[in-house]
Each structure stands twice: as structure tokens, then as C-alpha cells.
Coordinates of C-alpha atoms in Angstrom, one line a residue:
M1 CA 85.3 110.3 118.0
F2 CA 84.9 106.5 117.9
I3 CA 82.8 106.8 114.7
G4 CA 85.3 109.1 113.1
Q5 CA 88.2 106.9 113.9
S6 CA 86.3 103.9 112.6
M7 CA 85.8 105.6 109.2
S8 CA 89.4 106.6 109.1
L9 CA 90.5 103.0 109.8
L10 CA 88.2 101.8 107.0
G11 CA 89.8 104.3 104.5
S12 CA 93.3 103.3 105.6
S13 CA 92.6 99.6 105.3
L14 CA 91.2 100.2 101.8
T15 CA 94.2 102.2 100.8
Q16 CA 96.5 99.4 102.1
F17 CA 94.7 96.8 100.0
V18 CA 94.7 98.9 96.9
L19 CA 98.4 99.9 97.0
M20 CA 99.6 96.4 98.0
W21 CA 97.6 94.8 95.2
W22 CA 98.9 97.4 92.7
I23 CA 102.5 96.6 93.7
T24 CA 101.8 92.8 93.5
D25 CA 100.1 93.0 90.1
T26 CA 102.7 95.4 88.7
T27 CA 105.9 93.6 89.9
G28 CA 104.9 90.1 91.1
S29 CA 108.0 90.4 93.3
I30 CA 108.6 89.4 96.9
T31 CA 111.4 92.0 97.1
Y32 CA 109.2 95.0 96.1
L33 CA 106.5 93.9 98.5
A34 CA 109.2 93.7 101.3
I35 CA 110.4 97.2 100.4
A36 CA 106.8 98.5 100.6
G37 CA 106.4 96.9 104.0
M38 CA 109.7 98.3 105.3
A39 CA 108.9 101.8 103.9
A40 CA 105.7 101.8 106.0
L41 CA 107.2 100.3 109.1
L42 CA 110.7 101.8 109.6
P43 CA 109.4 105.4 110.1
Q44 CA 107.1 104.0 112.9
A45 CA 110.1 102.4 114.6
L46 CA 112.4 105.5 114.2
L47 CA 109.7 108.0 115.3
G48 CA 107.9 105.8 117.8
P49 CA 109.9 107.0 120.9
L50 CA 109.2 110.7 120.0
G51 CA 105.6 110.0 119.3
G52 CA 105.1 108.4 122.7
V53 CA 106.7 111.3 124.6
L54 CA 104.7 113.9 122.7
A55 CA 101.5 111.9 123.5
D56 CA 102.2 112.2 127.2
R57 CA 103.5 115.8 127.1
Y58 CA 101.1 117.5 124.8
N59 CA 97.5 117.6 123.6
R60 CA 96.6 114.2 122.2
R61 CA 93.7 115.6 120.3
V62 CA 95.9 118.0 118.3
I63 CA 98.4 115.3 117.6
M64 CA 95.7 113.0 116.2
I65 CA 94.4 115.9 114.0
V66 CA 97.8 116.8 112.6
S67 CA 98.8 113.2 111.9
D68 CA 95.5 112.4 110.2
A69 CA 95.8 115.5 108.1
V70 CA 99.3 114.8 106.9
S71 CA 98.3 111.2 106.0
A72 CA 95.4 112.5 103.9
L73 CA 97.7 115.0 102.1
C74 CA 100.0 112.0 101.1
M75 CA 97.0 110.4 99.6
V76 CA 96.1 113.6 97.6
V77 CA 99.7 113.5 96.2
L78 CA 99.3 109.8 95.1
I79 CA 95.9 110.5 93.6
I80 CA 97.3 113.2 91.4
L81 CA 100.2 111.0 90.4
F82 CA 97.9 108.1 89.5
L83 CA 95.4 110.2 87.6
T84 CA 98.1 112.0 85.5
D85 CA 99.9 108.6 84.8
S86 CA 103.0 109.9 86.5
I87 CA 103.2 107.3 89.2
A88 CA 106.3 105.3 89.9
L89 CA 107.0 102.7 92.6
W90 CA 109.3 105.1 94.6
H91 CA 106.4 107.6 94.8
A92 CA 104.3 105.0 96.6
F93 CA 107.2 104.0 98.9
V94 CA 107.8 107.6 99.9
M95 CA 104.2 108.4 100.6
M96 CA 103.8 105.1 102.6
S97 CA 106.9 106.1 104.6
I98 CA 105.4 109.5 105.5
R99 CA 102.1 107.8 106.5
G100 CA 104.0 105.3 108.6
G101 CA 105.7 108.1 110.4
M102 CA 102.4 109.8 111.1
Q103 CA 101.2 106.5 112.6
A104 CA 104.0 106.7 115.1
F105 CA 102.3 109.9 116.5
Q106 CA 98.7 109.0 116.0
S107 CA 98.7 105.5 117.5
P108 CA 100.0 106.2 121.0
A109 CA 97.9 109.4 121.3
S110 CA 94.7 107.5 120.3
S111 CA 95.4 104.4 122.4
A112 CA 96.3 106.4 125.5
S113 CA 93.2 108.5 125.1
T114 CA 90.9 105.5 125.4
A115 CA 91.7 105.0 129.1
M116 CA 90.7 108.6 129.8
L117 CA 87.4 108.3 127.9
V118 CA 85.9 105.1 129.5
P119 CA 85.6 103.8 133.1
K120 CA 88.4 101.5 134.2
S121 CA 86.0 98.6 134.5
F122 CA 85.1 99.0 130.8
I123 CA 88.7 99.1 129.4
T124 CA 88.9 95.4 128.4
R125 CA 85.5 95.7 126.7
A126 CA 86.6 98.9 125.0
A127 CA 89.7 97.1 123.7
G128 CA 87.5 94.3 122.4
L129 CA 85.2 96.8 120.7
N130 CA 88.2 98.6 119.1
Q131 CA 89.4 95.3 117.7
M132 CA 85.9 94.6 116.4
L133 CA 86.1 97.9 114.7
Q134 CA 89.4 96.9 113.1
G135 CA 87.8 93.7 112.0
I136 CA 84.8 95.5 110.5
S137 CA 87.1 97.8 108.6
I138 CA 89.0 94.9 107.0
V139 CA 85.7 93.0 106.2
A140 CA 84.5 96.1 104.4
S141 CA 87.8 97.4 102.9
A142 CA 89.0 94.3 101.1
P143 CA 85.9 93.7 99.0
L144 CA 85.4 97.5 98.6
G145 CA 89.0 97.9 97.5
A146 CA 88.6 95.0 95.0
F147 CA 85.4 96.5 93.7
A148 CA 86.8 100.1 93.6
I149 CA 89.8 99.2 91.5
S150 CA 87.6 97.2 89.1
V151 CA 85.1 100.0 88.3
M152 CA 87.2 103.2 88.6
P153 CA 90.8 104.5 88.1
L154 CA 93.1 103.5 90.9
G155 CA 93.6 107.2 91.8
W156 CA 89.9 107.7 92.5
A157 CA 89.8 104.6 94.6
L158 CA 92.4 106.2 96.9
S159 CA 90.3 109.3 97.3
I160 CA 88.0 107.3 99.7
D161 CA 90.9 107.5 102.2
V162 CA 90.9 111.3 102.0
I163 CA 87.2 111.5 102.7
T164 CA 87.3 109.1 105.7
A165 CA 90.3 111.1 107.1
I166 CA 88.2 114.2 107.1
L167 CA 85.4 112.4 108.9
A168 CA 87.9 111.4 111.6
I169 CA 89.3 114.9 112.0
V170 CA 86.0 116.8 112.3
P171 CA 84.8 115.3 115.6
L172 CA 88.2 116.1 117.2
F173 CA 87.5 119.8 116.8
F174 CA 84.3 119.5 118.9
F175 CA 85.2 117.1 121.7
T176 CA 88.0 117.2 124.3
I177 CA 90.1 114.4 125.7
P178 CA 91.0 114.5 129.5
Q179 CA 94.7 114.1 130.0
F180 CA 97.1 113.7 132.9
G181 CA 100.7 114.8 133.0
K182 CA 100.8 117.4 130.2
S183 CA 104.3 118.7 130.7
Q184 CA 105.4 122.3 130.8
A185 CA 109.0 121.2 131.0
S186 CA 111.9 121.9 128.6
N187 CA 111.4 120.8 125.0
S188 CA 115.1 119.9 124.6
M189 CA 116.0 116.6 123.0
A190 CA 117.8 115.6 126.3
K191 CA 114.5 116.1 128.2
I192 CA 112.5 114.2 125.6
K193 CA 115.0 111.4 125.6
A194 CA 114.9 111.2 129.5
E195 CA 111.1 111.0 129.5
F196 CA 111.2 108.2 126.9
L197 CA 113.7 106.3 129.0
E198 CA 111.3 106.6 131.9
G199 CA 108.9 104.5 129.9
V200 CA 111.6 102.1 128.9
L201 CA 112.7 101.6 132.5
L202 CA 109.1 101.1 133.6
V203 CA 108.9 98.0 131.2
W204 CA 112.5 96.9 131.7
N205 CA 112.3 96.8 135.5
N206 CA 109.1 94.6 135.4
P207 CA 110.2 91.1 134.5
G208 CA 106.8 90.1 133.2
W209 CA 106.4 93.1 130.8
K210 CA 110.1 92.7 129.7
R211 CA 109.6 89.1 128.7
L212 CA 106.2 89.7 127.1
Y213 CA 107.6 92.6 125.0
G214 CA 110.6 90.5 124.0
L215 CA 108.5 87.4 123.1
L216 CA 106.0 89.5 121.0
G217 CA 108.9 91.2 119.2
I218 CA 110.4 87.9 118.2
V219 CA 107.0 86.6 117.0
V220 CA 106.4 89.7 114.9
L221 CA 109.8 89.4 113.4
I222 CA 109.0 85.9 112.3
I223 CA 105.4 86.2 111.1
M224 CA 104.8 89.8 110.0
P225 CA 106.1 89.2 106.4
S226 CA 103.1 86.9 105.9
F227 CA 100.7 89.9 106.0
T228 CA 102.7 91.7 103.4
F229 CA 103.1 88.6 101.2
I230 CA 99.6 87.2 101.3
P231 CA 98.6 88.8 98.0
L232 CA 101.5 87.1 96.3
L233 CA 100.7 83.7 97.9
V234 CA 97.1 84.0 96.5
K235 CA 98.3 85.1 93.1
V236 CA 101.2 82.6 92.7
Y237 CA 100.1 79.5 94.6
F238 CA 96.3 79.7 94.4
N239 CA 96.3 81.4 91.0
G240 CA 93.9 84.1 92.2
G241 CA 93.4 87.8 91.5
A242 CA 92.2 90.9 93.3
P243 CA 88.8 89.4 94.1
Q244 CA 90.4 86.3 95.8
V245 CA 92.8 88.6 97.8
G246 CA 89.8 90.7 98.8
L247 CA 87.9 87.6 99.9
I248 CA 90.7 86.2 102.0
E249 CA 91.5 89.5 103.7
G250 CA 87.8 90.2 104.2
L251 CA 87.4 86.8 106.0
A252 CA 90.4 87.8 108.2
G253 CA 88.3 90.9 109.1
V254 CA 85.3 88.6 109.9
G255 CA 87.6 86.7 112.2
M256 CA 88.8 89.9 113.9
L257 CA 85.2 90.9 114.3
L258 CA 84.4 87.6 115.9
G259 CA 87.5 87.7 118.1
G260 CA 86.6 91.2 119.3
A261 CA 83.1 90.2 120.1
I262 CA 84.4 87.2 122.1
V263 CA 86.8 89.4 124.1
A264 CA 84.1 92.1 124.7
I265 CA 81.6 89.5 126.0
I266 CA 83.9 87.2 128.0
V267 CA 86.2 89.9 129.3
P268 CA 89.2 87.5 129.9
R269 CA 90.8 87.7 133.3
R270 CA 93.9 85.7 132.5
K271 CA 95.0 88.1 129.8
V272 CA 98.6 86.8 129.4
R273 CA 97.3 83.2 128.8
W274 CA 94.9 84.5 126.1
I275 CA 97.8 86.4 124.4
L276 CA 100.0 83.3 124.3
F277 CA 97.2 81.1 123.1
G278 CA 96.2 83.5 120.4
S279 CA 99.8 83.9 119.3
T280 CA 100.5 80.1 119.1
V281 CA 97.3 79.2 117.2
G282 CA 97.5 82.3 115.0
C283 CA 101.1 81.4 113.9
L284 CA 100.3 77.8 113.1
T285 CA 97.4 78.8 110.9
L286 CA 99.9 80.5 108.6
S287 CA 101.4 77.1 107.9
F288 CA 98.0 75.5 107.5
V289 CA 97.1 78.1 104.8
A290 CA 100.2 77.2 102.7
L291 CA 99.7 73.5 103.3
T292 CA 96.2 73.6 101.8
P293 CA 96.1 72.2 98.2
P294 CA 96.1 75.0 95.6
T295 CA 92.6 74.0 94.4
W296 CA 91.1 74.2 97.9
F297 CA 91.3 78.0 98.2
W298 CA 88.1 78.0 100.3
M299 CA 89.9 76.0 103.0
A300 CA 92.9 78.4 103.0
A301 CA 90.4 81.3 103.4
M302 CA 88.9 79.5 106.5
W303 CA 92.4 79.2 108.0
W304 CA 93.0 82.9 107.4
L305 CA 89.6 83.6 109.1
I306 CA 90.9 81.7 112.2
N307 CA 94.1 83.7 112.0
G308 CA 92.2 86.9 112.2
T309 CA 90.2 85.7 115.2
T310 CA 93.3 84.6 117.2
F311 CA 95.0 87.9 116.3
I312 CA 92.4 89.7 118.5
F313 CA 93.1 87.2 121.3
I314 CA 96.6 88.8 121.3
N315 CA 95.9 92.4 120.7
A316 CA 92.8 93.2 122.7
P317 CA 93.9 91.6 126.0
L318 CA 97.4 93.1 125.5
T319 CA 96.0 96.6 125.1
A320 CA 93.6 96.1 128.0
L321 CA 96.4 94.8 130.2
L322 CA 98.6 97.7 129.5
Q323 CA 95.8 100.3 129.9
S324 CA 94.7 98.9 133.2
T325 CA 98.2 98.4 134.8
I326 CA 100.3 101.2 133.4
P327 CA 99.7 104.8 134.9
N328 CA 98.1 106.9 132.2
Q329 CA 100.8 109.5 132.3
F330 CA 103.2 106.8 131.1
Q331 CA 100.9 105.0 128.6
G332 CA 101.9 107.0 125.6
R333 CA 105.6 106.1 126.1
V334 CA 104.9 102.5 127.0
L335 CA 102.6 102.1 124.0
S336 CA 105.1 103.8 121.7
L337 CA 107.9 101.5 123.0
L338 CA 105.7 98.5 122.1
N339 CA 105.0 100.0 118.6
T340 CA 108.7 100.7 118.2
I341 CA 109.7 97.1 119.0
M342 CA 107.0 95.8 116.6
A343 CA 107.9 98.3 113.9
L344 CA 111.6 97.4 114.2
A345 CA 111.0 93.7 114.2
A346 CA 108.7 93.8 111.2
P347 CA 111.2 95.3 108.6
I348 CA 114.0 93.1 110.0
G349 CA 111.7 90.1 109.4
L350 CA 110.9 91.3 105.9
G351 CA 114.6 91.7 105.2
I352 CA 115.2 88.1 106.2
A353 CA 112.1 86.7 104.6
S354 CA 112.5 88.4 101.3
P355 CA 115.7 86.5 100.1
L356 CA 114.6 83.4 101.9
G357 CA 111.3 83.5 100.0
E358 CA 113.0 84.0 96.7
L359 CA 115.1 80.9 97.5
I360 CA 112.5 78.5 98.8
G361 CA 109.3 79.9 97.3
I362 CA 106.4 81.8 98.8
R363 CA 104.5 78.6 99.9
W364 CA 107.4 77.1 101.9
L365 CA 108.2 80.6 103.4
F366 CA 104.6 80.6 104.9
I367 CA 105.0 77.1 106.3
A368 CA 108.4 78.0 107.9
M369 CA 107.1 81.2 109.4
G370 CA 104.1 79.6 110.9
I371 CA 106.0 76.7 112.6
A372 CA 108.7 79.0 113.9
G373 CA 106.3 81.5 115.3
G374 CA 104.2 78.9 116.9
L375 CA 107.2 77.3 118.7
V376 CA 108.4 80.7 120.0
S377 CA 104.9 81.4 121.3
L378 CA 104.7 78.1 123.1
L379 CA 107.9 79.0 125.0
G380 CA 105.9 81.8 126.8
F381 CA 103.9 79.3 128.7
Y382 CA 107.1 78.1 130.4
S383 CA 108.1 81.5 131.7
R384 CA 107.6 81.8 135.5
F385 CA 107.4 85.6 135.2
L386 CA 104.7 85.5 132.6
R387 CA 102.7 83.0 134.7
E388 CA 103.0 85.3 137.7
M389 CA 101.9 88.2 135.6
D390 CA 99.0 86.2 134.3
A391 CA 97.9 85.3 137.8
M392 CA 97.8 89.0 138.8
S393 CA 96.0 90.2 135.6

């Protein structure tokens, strides 16, 4: 299952690269890139609560199969549209929205399954290995995506995602996932809402978790547009093309691979401290990328590599902290609540950043996002509840 999911992640990352570069190269517009980002993220926010409840109530393996299959079908539609020269921007936005909605179901089911497939003592290492996997997929997908669109029609480049989705689905037919708390209760919306609220209250009634969720939501709102707009920064400020975008995103994957290895080897005990440190440094590197002279692209790429490394210092300890402290029968809902907060914060941030970027320019937008996100992250070190949570982690 790990191998299958790794292949699917590689295909999804390649598709993300290809589609975002196509939108960048076709329009050169911050606004259209923002729309693409919102199209992918809003469905995750809206369907996240439902996805978390279903992951705790029903068979997570089946949820993963169905969500991966629907995502692959979306790619088949886009492939046909590209190959018949019938593609329009709105087609891509609609398919990205459906895929984003499927992610709202697949992500909590997959994440909650991890804690049932490895010993508790291995959870932090498993989180680090999963982040290494994400880094590997980005390392491979960016140059592969740049190479694919240079040697074949864009539609055929997208077909790689369909193949990797099949490779992810097949193992799920042969292996089972242990699961607690599969509910036989009513399927009414009232019952589903009540179960989701149980997860919300679990976080809300814990001062540490409540503040950590809030801080990360604000940071995501501030900096998430940078990951959508990086192709435009490379094209406009550094005068680069698809190979340069592939290089900088590939180095981010190298950084994630390095960060995942560090977490897996060290197994950090003070997880909250690692999260806040990673968030602070990662945000500031966004400013350093844009402050680099336009002829020094290699230096900007190095800063982006550091950004990828520090991203893992946030994500892996956060996932391990949640999987080791939240009862498994609640993990789907608590994970989906986190995904919902992130997915809501990201499009709001895109909605703010898009007109601001048009006004001040893409370079100064990156500088502002990095400084603001870094300052918010630093505030977390002054929270008594986060310090207490860190001491107990």
C-alpha cells in the first residue's frame, strides 16, 4: 500500500506541475493562477468535515479506492480534451475542483490508517518516511513534468497520473486496514454533523490544540499563495521557463526528502517546538527567494530547497503528534478538521494575495508573505499553552 500510494503521489505531483505551468504559460496571470488554486482547495474545505466523519464510520480502504478512481477519471476527461484541442481554462478548473473534493475523502482515510498499520513507537518515523515519500515525488515529478511536456502532447503527459492511480488502487484490493469505531448508527445528516462536532470539540476543549490549529491556519492563509504563484515568479522575475520551474520545485522535493530523513532519524520529542521553528524559517525563506537578484537564480533555488526542508519540520511532527495523542476513532475527524482549516485558509489567502500581487508585483508579494508568516510563527513561542503542549509531547 505504501508503494502504491507513493506512485499515486508521484502522478498527482506531476499533474499539478503540468497543469499549473500550462495555466502560467497560457495566461501569465496571477488571477487565473489564484482561481486554479481556489478551485482545487475550496472543495476540500467544504467536503472535509464529511470526509473525516466517513473515514471514522466506514471502511477506509473503500474510501481510498473510490476517491482515487474518481480522480483518475477526471484526468481521462482532461486527456481527451487536450488531445482533441477542445480544452478551455474552465475545463481544467472543474476537473481540479472534483479532484480536490476527492482529496477531502482520501486524505483523512489514508492518514488515519497509518496509525493502525504501524506500532505506536514507529508513528513519528512513519510520518517522517511519508514526508520523505512526498519529497521524492516532487523531486521526480518536477523534472519529469518539464521533460514530458517538452517531448509529448500535454494530454499524454497527464496520462501518467492515470497509470499511477491504478497502481495505488490495485494493492487496496488485496490488503486490509484494521479500524476502530466503524459505526452502524444512523446515516442522517444530523448524526454525521454530531459526529463531526465531536471531533471539533475534542480540539476546541484542548487549549494547546486549539491554538496550534489557529496559528497554522493563519500561517497557511498568509503563505499558501506562494506555492501557487512560484511558476509566475520564476517566469516574470527570473525570466525562466518550464525547466527552471521544474528545477526549483525539484529542489524543494530534495529539501522535503532531507527533512523527512532528519525527522525519521532524530525522532523529535519536542514536536511543537519543531513545528514552530520549521514554520518560522520556512516563511522567511519565501522573502529570501524574492530578495535574490534576478541573475542569481541558483541562490533562489537554494532558498526554495531550505523551504522544502523546513516544511517537513512542520508537517511530520504535526502528523505524528496528532496520531500519537488523538484516539484513532477520532483521527479521521480531527485530521479532516485540520484539512478543512487549511483548505479554507488557502483560498482566502489567494483571494487577498491576487489583487495585492497585481498591485505591488509578484516579487514584493513574496517578500511581504514571508515576513508576515514568519512574524506570526514567532508568536507561537510565546504561547503558554503551546509550551505546555510541547513539554508533554
